[in-house]
PDB file of C-alpha atoms in Angstrom:
ATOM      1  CA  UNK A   1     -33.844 -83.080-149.687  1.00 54.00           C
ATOM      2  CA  UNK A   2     -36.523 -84.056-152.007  1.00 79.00           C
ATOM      3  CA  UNK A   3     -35.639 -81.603-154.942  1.00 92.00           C
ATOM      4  CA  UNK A   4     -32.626 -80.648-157.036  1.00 96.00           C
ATOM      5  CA  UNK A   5     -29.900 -79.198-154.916  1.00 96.00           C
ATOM      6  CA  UNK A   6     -27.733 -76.716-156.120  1.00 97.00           C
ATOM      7  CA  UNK A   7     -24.563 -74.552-154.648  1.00 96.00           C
ATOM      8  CA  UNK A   8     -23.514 -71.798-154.219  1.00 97.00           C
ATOM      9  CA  UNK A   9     -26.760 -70.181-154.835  1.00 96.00           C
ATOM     10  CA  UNK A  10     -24.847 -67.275-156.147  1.00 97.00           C
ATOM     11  CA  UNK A  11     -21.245 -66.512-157.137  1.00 97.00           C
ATOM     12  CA  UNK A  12     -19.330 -63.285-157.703  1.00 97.00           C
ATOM     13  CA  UNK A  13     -16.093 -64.096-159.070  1.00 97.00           C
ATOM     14  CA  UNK A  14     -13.469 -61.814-160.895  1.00 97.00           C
ATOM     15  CA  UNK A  15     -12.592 -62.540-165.139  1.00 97.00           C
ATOM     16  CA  UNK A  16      -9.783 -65.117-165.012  1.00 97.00           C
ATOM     17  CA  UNK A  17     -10.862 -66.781-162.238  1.00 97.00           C
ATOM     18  CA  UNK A  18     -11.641 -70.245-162.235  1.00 98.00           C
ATOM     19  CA  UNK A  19     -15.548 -71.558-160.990  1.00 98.00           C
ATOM     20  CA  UNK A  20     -16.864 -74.637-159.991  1.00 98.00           C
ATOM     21  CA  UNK A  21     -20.941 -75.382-159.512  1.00 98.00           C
ATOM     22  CA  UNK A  22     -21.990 -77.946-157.851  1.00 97.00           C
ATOM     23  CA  UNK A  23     -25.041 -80.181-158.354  1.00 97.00           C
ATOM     24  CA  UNK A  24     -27.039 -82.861-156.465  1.00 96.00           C
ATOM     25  CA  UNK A  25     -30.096 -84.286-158.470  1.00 95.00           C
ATOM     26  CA  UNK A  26     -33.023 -86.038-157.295  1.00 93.00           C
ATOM     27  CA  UNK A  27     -32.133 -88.994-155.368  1.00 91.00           C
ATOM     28  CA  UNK A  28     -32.589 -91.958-157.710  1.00 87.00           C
ATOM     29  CA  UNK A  29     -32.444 -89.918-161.443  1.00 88.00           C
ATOM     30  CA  UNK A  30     -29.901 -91.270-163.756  1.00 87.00           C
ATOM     31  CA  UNK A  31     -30.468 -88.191-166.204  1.00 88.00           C
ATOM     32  CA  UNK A  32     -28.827 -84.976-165.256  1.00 92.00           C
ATOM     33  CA  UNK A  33     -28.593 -81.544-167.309  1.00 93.00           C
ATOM     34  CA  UNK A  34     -26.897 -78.248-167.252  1.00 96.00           C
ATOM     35  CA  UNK A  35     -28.549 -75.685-168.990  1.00 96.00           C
ATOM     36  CA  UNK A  36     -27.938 -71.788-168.471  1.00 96.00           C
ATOM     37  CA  UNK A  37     -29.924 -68.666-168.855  1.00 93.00           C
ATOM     38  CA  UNK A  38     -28.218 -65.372-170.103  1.00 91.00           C
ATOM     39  CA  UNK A  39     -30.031 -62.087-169.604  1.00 85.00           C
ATOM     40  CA  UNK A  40     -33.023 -61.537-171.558  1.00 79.00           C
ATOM     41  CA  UNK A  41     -32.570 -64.996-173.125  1.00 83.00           C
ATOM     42  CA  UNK A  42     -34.004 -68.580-173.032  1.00 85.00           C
ATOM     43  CA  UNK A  43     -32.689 -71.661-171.764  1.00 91.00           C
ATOM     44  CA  UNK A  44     -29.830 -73.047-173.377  1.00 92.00           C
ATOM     45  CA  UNK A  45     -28.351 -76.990-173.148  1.00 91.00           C
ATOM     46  CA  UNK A  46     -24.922 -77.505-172.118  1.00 94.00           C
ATOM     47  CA  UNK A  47     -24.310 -80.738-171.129  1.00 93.00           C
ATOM     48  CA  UNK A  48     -26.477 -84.015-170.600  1.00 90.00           C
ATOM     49  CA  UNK A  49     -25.239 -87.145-168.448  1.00 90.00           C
ATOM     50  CA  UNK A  50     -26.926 -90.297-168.745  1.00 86.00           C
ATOM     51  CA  UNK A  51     -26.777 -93.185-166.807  1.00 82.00           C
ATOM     52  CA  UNK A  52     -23.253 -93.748-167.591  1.00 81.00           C
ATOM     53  CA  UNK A  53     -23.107 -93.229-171.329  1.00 83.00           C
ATOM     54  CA  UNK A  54     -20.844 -90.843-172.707  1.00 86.00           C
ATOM     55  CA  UNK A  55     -22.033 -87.287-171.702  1.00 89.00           C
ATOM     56  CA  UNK A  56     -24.076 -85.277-174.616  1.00 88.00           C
ATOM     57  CA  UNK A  57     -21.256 -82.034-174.469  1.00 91.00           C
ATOM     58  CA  UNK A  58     -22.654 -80.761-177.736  1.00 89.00           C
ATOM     59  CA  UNK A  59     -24.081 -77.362-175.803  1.00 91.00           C
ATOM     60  CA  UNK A  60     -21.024 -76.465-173.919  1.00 95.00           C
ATOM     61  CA  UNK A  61     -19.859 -72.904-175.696  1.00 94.00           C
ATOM     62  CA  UNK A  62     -16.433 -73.877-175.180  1.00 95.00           C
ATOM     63  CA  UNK A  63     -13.220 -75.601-173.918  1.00 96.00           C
ATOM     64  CA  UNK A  64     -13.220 -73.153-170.842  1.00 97.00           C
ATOM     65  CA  UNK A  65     -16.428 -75.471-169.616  1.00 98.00           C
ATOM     66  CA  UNK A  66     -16.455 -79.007-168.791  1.00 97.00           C
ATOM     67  CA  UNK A  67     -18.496 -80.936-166.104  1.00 96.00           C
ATOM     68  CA  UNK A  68     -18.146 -84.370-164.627  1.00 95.00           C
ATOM     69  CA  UNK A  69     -20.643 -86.825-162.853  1.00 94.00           C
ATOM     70  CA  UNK A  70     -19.332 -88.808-159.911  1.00 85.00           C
ATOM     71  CA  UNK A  71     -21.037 -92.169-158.980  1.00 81.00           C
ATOM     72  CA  UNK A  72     -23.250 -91.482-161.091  1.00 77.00           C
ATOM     73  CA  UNK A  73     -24.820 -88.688-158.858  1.00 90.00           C
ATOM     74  CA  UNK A  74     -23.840 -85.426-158.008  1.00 95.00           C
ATOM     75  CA  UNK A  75     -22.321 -83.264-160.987  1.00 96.00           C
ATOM     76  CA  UNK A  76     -20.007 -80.465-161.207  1.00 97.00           C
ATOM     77  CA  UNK A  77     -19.944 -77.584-163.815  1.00 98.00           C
ATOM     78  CA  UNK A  78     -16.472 -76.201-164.025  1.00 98.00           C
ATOM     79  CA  UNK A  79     -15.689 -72.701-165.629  1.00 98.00           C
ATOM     80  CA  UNK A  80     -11.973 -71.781-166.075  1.00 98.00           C
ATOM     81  CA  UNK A  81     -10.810 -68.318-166.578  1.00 97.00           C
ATOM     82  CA  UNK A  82     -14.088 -66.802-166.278  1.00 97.00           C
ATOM     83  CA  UNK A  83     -15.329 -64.062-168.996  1.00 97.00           C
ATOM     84  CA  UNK A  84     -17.931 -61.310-168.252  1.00 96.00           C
ATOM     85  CA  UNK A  85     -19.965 -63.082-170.934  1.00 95.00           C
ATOM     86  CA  UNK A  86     -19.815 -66.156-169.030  1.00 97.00           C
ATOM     87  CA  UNK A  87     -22.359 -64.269-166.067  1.00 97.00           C
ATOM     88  CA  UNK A  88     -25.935 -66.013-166.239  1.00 96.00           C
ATOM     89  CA  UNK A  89     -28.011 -68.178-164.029  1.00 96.00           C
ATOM     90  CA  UNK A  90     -26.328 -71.716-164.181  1.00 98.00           C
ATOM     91  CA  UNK A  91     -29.457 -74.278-163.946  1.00 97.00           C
ATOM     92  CA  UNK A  92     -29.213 -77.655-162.987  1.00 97.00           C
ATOM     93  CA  UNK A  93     -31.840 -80.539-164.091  1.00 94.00           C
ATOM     94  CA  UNK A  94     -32.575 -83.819-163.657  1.00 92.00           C
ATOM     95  CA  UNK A  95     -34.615 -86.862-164.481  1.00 88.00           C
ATOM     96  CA  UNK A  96     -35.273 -90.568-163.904  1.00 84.00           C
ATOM     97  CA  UNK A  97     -34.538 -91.317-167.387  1.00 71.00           C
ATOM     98  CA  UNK A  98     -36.924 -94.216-167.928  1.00 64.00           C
ATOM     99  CA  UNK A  99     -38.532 -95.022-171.189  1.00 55.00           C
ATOM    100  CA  UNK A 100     -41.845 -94.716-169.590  1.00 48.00           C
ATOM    101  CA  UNK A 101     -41.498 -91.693-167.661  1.00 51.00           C
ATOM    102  CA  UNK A 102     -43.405 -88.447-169.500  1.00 55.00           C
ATOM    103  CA  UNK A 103     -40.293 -87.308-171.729  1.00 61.00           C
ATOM    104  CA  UNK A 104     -38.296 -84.021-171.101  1.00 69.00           C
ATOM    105  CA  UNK A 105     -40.305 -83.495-167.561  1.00 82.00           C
ATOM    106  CA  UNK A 106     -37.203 -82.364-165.915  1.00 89.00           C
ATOM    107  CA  UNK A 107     -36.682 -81.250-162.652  1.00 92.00           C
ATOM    108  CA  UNK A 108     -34.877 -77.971-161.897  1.00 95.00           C
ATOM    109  CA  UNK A 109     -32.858 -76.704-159.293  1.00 97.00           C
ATOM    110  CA  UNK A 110     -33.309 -73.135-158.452  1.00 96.00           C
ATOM    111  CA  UNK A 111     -29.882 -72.733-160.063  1.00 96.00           C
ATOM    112  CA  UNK A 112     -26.363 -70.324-159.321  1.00 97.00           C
ATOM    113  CA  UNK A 113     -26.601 -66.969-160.091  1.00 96.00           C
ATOM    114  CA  UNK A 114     -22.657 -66.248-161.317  1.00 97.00           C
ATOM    115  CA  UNK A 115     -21.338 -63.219-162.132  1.00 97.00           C
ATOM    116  CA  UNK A 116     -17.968 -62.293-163.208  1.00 97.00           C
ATOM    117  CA  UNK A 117     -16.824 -58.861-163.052  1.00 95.00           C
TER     118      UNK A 117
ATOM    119  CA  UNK B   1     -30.831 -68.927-185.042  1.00 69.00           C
ATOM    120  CA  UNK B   2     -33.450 -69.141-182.589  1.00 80.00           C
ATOM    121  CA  UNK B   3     -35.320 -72.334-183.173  1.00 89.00           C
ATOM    122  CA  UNK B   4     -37.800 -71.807-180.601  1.00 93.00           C
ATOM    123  CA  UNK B   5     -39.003 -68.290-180.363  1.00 94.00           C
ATOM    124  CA  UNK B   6     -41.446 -66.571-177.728  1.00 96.00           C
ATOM    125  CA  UNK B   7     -42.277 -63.195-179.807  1.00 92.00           C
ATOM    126  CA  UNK B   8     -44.403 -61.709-176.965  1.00 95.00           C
ATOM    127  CA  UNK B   9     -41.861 -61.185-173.841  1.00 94.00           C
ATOM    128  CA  UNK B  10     -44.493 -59.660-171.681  1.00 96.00           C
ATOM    129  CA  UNK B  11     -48.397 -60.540-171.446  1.00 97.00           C
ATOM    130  CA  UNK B  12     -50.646 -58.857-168.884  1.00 98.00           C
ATOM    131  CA  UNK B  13     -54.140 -60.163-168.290  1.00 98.00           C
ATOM    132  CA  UNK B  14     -57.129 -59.484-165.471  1.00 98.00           C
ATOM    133  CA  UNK B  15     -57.803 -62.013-163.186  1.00 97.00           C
ATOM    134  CA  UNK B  16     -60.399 -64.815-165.001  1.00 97.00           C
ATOM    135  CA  UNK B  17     -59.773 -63.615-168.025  1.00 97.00           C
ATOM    136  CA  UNK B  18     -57.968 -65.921-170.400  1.00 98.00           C
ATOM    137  CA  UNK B  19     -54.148 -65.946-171.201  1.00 98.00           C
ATOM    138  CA  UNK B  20     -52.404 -66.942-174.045  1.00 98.00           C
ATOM    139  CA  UNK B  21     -49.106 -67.438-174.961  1.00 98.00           C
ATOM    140  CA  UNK B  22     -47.765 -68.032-177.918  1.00 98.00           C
ATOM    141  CA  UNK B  23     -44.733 -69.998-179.698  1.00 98.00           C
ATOM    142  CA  UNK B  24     -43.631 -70.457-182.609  1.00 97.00           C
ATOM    143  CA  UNK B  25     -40.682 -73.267-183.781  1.00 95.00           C
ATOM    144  CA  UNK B  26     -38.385 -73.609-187.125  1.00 93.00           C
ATOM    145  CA  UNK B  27     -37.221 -77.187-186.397  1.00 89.00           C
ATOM    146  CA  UNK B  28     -39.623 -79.742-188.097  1.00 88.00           C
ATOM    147  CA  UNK B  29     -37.374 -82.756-186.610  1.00 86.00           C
ATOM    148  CA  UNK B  30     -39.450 -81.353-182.932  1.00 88.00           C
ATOM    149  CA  UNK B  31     -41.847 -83.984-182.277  1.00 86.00           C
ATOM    150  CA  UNK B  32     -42.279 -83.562-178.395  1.00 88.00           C
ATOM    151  CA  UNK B  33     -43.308 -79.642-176.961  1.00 92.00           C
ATOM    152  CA  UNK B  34     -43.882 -78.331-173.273  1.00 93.00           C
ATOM    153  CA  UNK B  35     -44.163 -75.752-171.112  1.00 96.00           C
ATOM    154  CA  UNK B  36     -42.615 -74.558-168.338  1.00 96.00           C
ATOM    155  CA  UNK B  37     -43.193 -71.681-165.472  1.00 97.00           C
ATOM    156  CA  UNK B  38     -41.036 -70.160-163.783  1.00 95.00           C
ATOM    157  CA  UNK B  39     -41.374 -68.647-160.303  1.00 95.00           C
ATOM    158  CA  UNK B  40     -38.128 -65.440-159.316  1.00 90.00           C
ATOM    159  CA  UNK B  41     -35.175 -67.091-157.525  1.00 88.00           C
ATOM    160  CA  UNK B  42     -36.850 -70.789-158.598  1.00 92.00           C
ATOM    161  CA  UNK B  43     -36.383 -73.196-161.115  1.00 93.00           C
ATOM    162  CA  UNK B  44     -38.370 -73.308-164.108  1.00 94.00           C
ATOM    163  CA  UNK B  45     -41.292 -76.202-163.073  1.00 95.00           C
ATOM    164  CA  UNK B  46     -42.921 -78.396-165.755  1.00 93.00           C
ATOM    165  CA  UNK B  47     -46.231 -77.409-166.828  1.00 95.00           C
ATOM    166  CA  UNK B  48     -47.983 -79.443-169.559  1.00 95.00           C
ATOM    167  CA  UNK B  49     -46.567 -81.210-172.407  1.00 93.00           C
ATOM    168  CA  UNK B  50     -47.849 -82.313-176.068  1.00 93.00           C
ATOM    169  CA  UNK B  51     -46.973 -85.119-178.241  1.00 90.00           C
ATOM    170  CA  UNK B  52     -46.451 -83.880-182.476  1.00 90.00           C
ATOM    171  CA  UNK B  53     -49.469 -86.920-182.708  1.00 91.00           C
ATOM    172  CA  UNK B  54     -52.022 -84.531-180.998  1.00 94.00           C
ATOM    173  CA  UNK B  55     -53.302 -81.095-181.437  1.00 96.00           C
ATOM    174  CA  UNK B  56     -54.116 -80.655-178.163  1.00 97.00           C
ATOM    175  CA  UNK B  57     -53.882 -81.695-174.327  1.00 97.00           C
ATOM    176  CA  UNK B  58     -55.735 -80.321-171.609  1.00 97.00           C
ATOM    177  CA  UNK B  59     -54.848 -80.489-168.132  1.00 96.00           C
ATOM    178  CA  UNK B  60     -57.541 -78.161-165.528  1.00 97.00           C
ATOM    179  CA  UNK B  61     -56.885 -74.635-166.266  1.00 98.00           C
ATOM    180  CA  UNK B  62     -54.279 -75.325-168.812  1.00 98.00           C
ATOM    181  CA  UNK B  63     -54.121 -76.335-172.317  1.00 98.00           C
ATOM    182  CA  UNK B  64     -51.871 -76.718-174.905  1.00 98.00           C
ATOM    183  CA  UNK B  65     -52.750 -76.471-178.747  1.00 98.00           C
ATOM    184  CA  UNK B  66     -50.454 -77.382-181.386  1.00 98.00           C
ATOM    185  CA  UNK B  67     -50.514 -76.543-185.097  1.00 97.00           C
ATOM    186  CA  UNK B  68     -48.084 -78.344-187.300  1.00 95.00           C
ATOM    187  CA  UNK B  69     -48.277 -77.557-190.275  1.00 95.00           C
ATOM    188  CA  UNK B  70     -47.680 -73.526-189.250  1.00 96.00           C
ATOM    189  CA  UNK B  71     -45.144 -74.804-186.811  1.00 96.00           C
ATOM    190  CA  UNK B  72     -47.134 -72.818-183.435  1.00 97.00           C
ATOM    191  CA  UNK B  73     -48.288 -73.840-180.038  1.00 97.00           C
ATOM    192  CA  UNK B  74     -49.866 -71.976-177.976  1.00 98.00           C
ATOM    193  CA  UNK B  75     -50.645 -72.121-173.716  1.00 98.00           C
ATOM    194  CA  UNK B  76     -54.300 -71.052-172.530  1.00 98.00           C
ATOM    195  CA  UNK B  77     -54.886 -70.672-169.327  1.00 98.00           C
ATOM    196  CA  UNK B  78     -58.128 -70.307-168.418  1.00 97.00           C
ATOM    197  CA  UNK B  79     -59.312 -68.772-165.718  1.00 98.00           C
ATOM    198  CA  UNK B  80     -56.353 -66.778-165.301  1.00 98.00           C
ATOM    199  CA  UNK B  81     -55.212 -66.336-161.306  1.00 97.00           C
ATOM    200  CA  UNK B  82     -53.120 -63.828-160.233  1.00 97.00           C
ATOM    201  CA  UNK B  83     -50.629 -67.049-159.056  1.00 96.00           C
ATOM    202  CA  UNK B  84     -50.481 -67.693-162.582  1.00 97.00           C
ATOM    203  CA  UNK B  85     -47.885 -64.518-162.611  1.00 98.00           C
ATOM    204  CA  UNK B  86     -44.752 -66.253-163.606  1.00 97.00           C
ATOM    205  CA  UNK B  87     -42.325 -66.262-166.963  1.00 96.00           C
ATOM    206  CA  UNK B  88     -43.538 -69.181-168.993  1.00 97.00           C
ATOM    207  CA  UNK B  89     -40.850 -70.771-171.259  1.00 96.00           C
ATOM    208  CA  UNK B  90     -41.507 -72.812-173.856  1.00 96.00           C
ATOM    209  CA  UNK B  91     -39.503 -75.603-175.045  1.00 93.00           C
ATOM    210  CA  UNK B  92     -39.324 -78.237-177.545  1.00 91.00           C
ATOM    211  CA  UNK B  93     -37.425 -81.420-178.242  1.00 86.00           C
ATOM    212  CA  UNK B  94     -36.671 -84.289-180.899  1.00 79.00           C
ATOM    213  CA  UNK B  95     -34.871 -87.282-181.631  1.00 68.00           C
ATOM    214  CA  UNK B  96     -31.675 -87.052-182.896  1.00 56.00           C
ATOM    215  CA  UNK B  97     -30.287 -89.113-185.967  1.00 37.00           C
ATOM    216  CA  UNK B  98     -28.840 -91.765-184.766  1.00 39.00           C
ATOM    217  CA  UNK B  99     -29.617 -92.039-181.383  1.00 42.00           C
ATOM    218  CA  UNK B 100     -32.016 -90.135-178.725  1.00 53.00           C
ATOM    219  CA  UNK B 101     -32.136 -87.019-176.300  1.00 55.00           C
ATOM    220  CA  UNK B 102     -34.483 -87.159-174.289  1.00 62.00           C
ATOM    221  CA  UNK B 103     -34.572 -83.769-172.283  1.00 64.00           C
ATOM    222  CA  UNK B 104     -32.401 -82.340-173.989  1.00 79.00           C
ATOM    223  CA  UNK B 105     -34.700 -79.566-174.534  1.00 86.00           C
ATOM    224  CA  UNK B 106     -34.604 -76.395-176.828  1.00 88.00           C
ATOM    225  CA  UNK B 107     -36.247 -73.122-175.267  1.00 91.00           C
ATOM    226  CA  UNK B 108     -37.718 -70.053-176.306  1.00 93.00           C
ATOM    227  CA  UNK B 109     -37.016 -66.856-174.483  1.00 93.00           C
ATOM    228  CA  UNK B 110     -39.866 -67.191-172.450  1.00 95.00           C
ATOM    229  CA  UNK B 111     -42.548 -64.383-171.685  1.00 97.00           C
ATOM    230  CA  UNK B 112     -43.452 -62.565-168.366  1.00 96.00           C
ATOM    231  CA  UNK B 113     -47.189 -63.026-167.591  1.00 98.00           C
ATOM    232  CA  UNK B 114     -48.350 -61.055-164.864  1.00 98.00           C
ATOM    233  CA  UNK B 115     -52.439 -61.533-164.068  1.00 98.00           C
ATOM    234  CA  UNK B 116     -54.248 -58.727-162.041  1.00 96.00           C
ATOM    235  CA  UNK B 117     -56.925 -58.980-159.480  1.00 93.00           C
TER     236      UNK B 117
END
């Protein structure tokens, strides 16, 4: 597809649990984001993969989360032992990551909806 | 501590009437702002986007003013179209000392605008 691909589109998993989201960005991007969106809040970074420089972790709320980037392409956001507080939409971004490109115009997947119960 | 903050969550304007949202930053290292919309069940898309050098871009309907020195942007859309009901986030970025991070973006909680025939 032309656009960000993300799965599952939604999740229902139990506290403990471990999840994994997965992420395909726009064929050709070398810059790829997770951000998530809590209830009744904005945005917020997690993690930022570019090219293959170290990844920017700096947003990642803690050592339950980590993500990888294979081949430089599709990403995966992994959650163990899942906390209620850990329920939000899960978005996934991505850009081409040239110098010359209009900065920050990222392109969004329509994200995974996880809840844990 | 909100860096980026939306104070309005909801706006509600008639069709061809103009809309404005507002925002309102802390961080004076920002030097790069945009907006986003964002459809239910979608991925926020990008909007319109100013540089700190300007104080404002225009782009059709939508513009984008920017005050630095009271650290505030604001989005008018003008004439408003019932399609314009979306949320609209806005976000904000900056380089970071000692190296750059680019779309790594910081976002305000974003308000509901809903425009009636």
């Amino acid at each position: 597809g032309a656009g960000v691909s993300q799965s599952p589109s939604n999740k229902v998993t139990e506290k403990g649990k471990d999840v994994e989201l997965r992420c395909d960005p726009i064929s050709g991007h070398t810059a790829l984001y997770w951000y998530r969106q809590s209830l009744g809040q904005g945005l917020e970074f997690l993690i930022y993969f570019q090219g293959n420089s170290a990844p920017d972790k700096s947003g990642l709320p803690s050592d339950r989360f980590s993500a990888e980037r294979t081949g430089g392409s599709v990403s995966t956001l992994t959650i163990q032992r899942t906390q209620q507080e850990d329920s939000a939409v899960y978005l996934c971004a991505s850009s081409p990551g040239t110098w010359s490109f209009p900065r920050e115009k990222l392109f969004f997947g329509s994200g995974t909806q996880l809840s844990v119960l | 501590d909100q860096q980026v903050k939306q104070n309005s969550p909801s706006l509600s304007v008639q069709e061809g009437r103009i809309s404005i949202l507002n925002c309102d930053y802390t961080n004076s290292m920002f030097d790069y702002f945009l907006w986003y919309k964002k459809y239910p069940a979608e991925g926020p898309t990008f909007l319109i986007s100013i540089s700190s050098i300007k104080d404002k871009n225009e782009d059709g309907r939508f513009t984008v003013f920017l005050n630095k020195s009271a650290k505030h942007l604001s989005l008018h859309i003008v004439p408003s179209q019932p399609g314009d009901s979306a949320v609209y986030f806005c976000a904000a970025s900056g380089i970071n000392a000692g190296g750059t991070s680019y779309g790594k973006l910081t976002f305000g909680q974003g308000t509901i605008l809903t425009v009636h025939p």
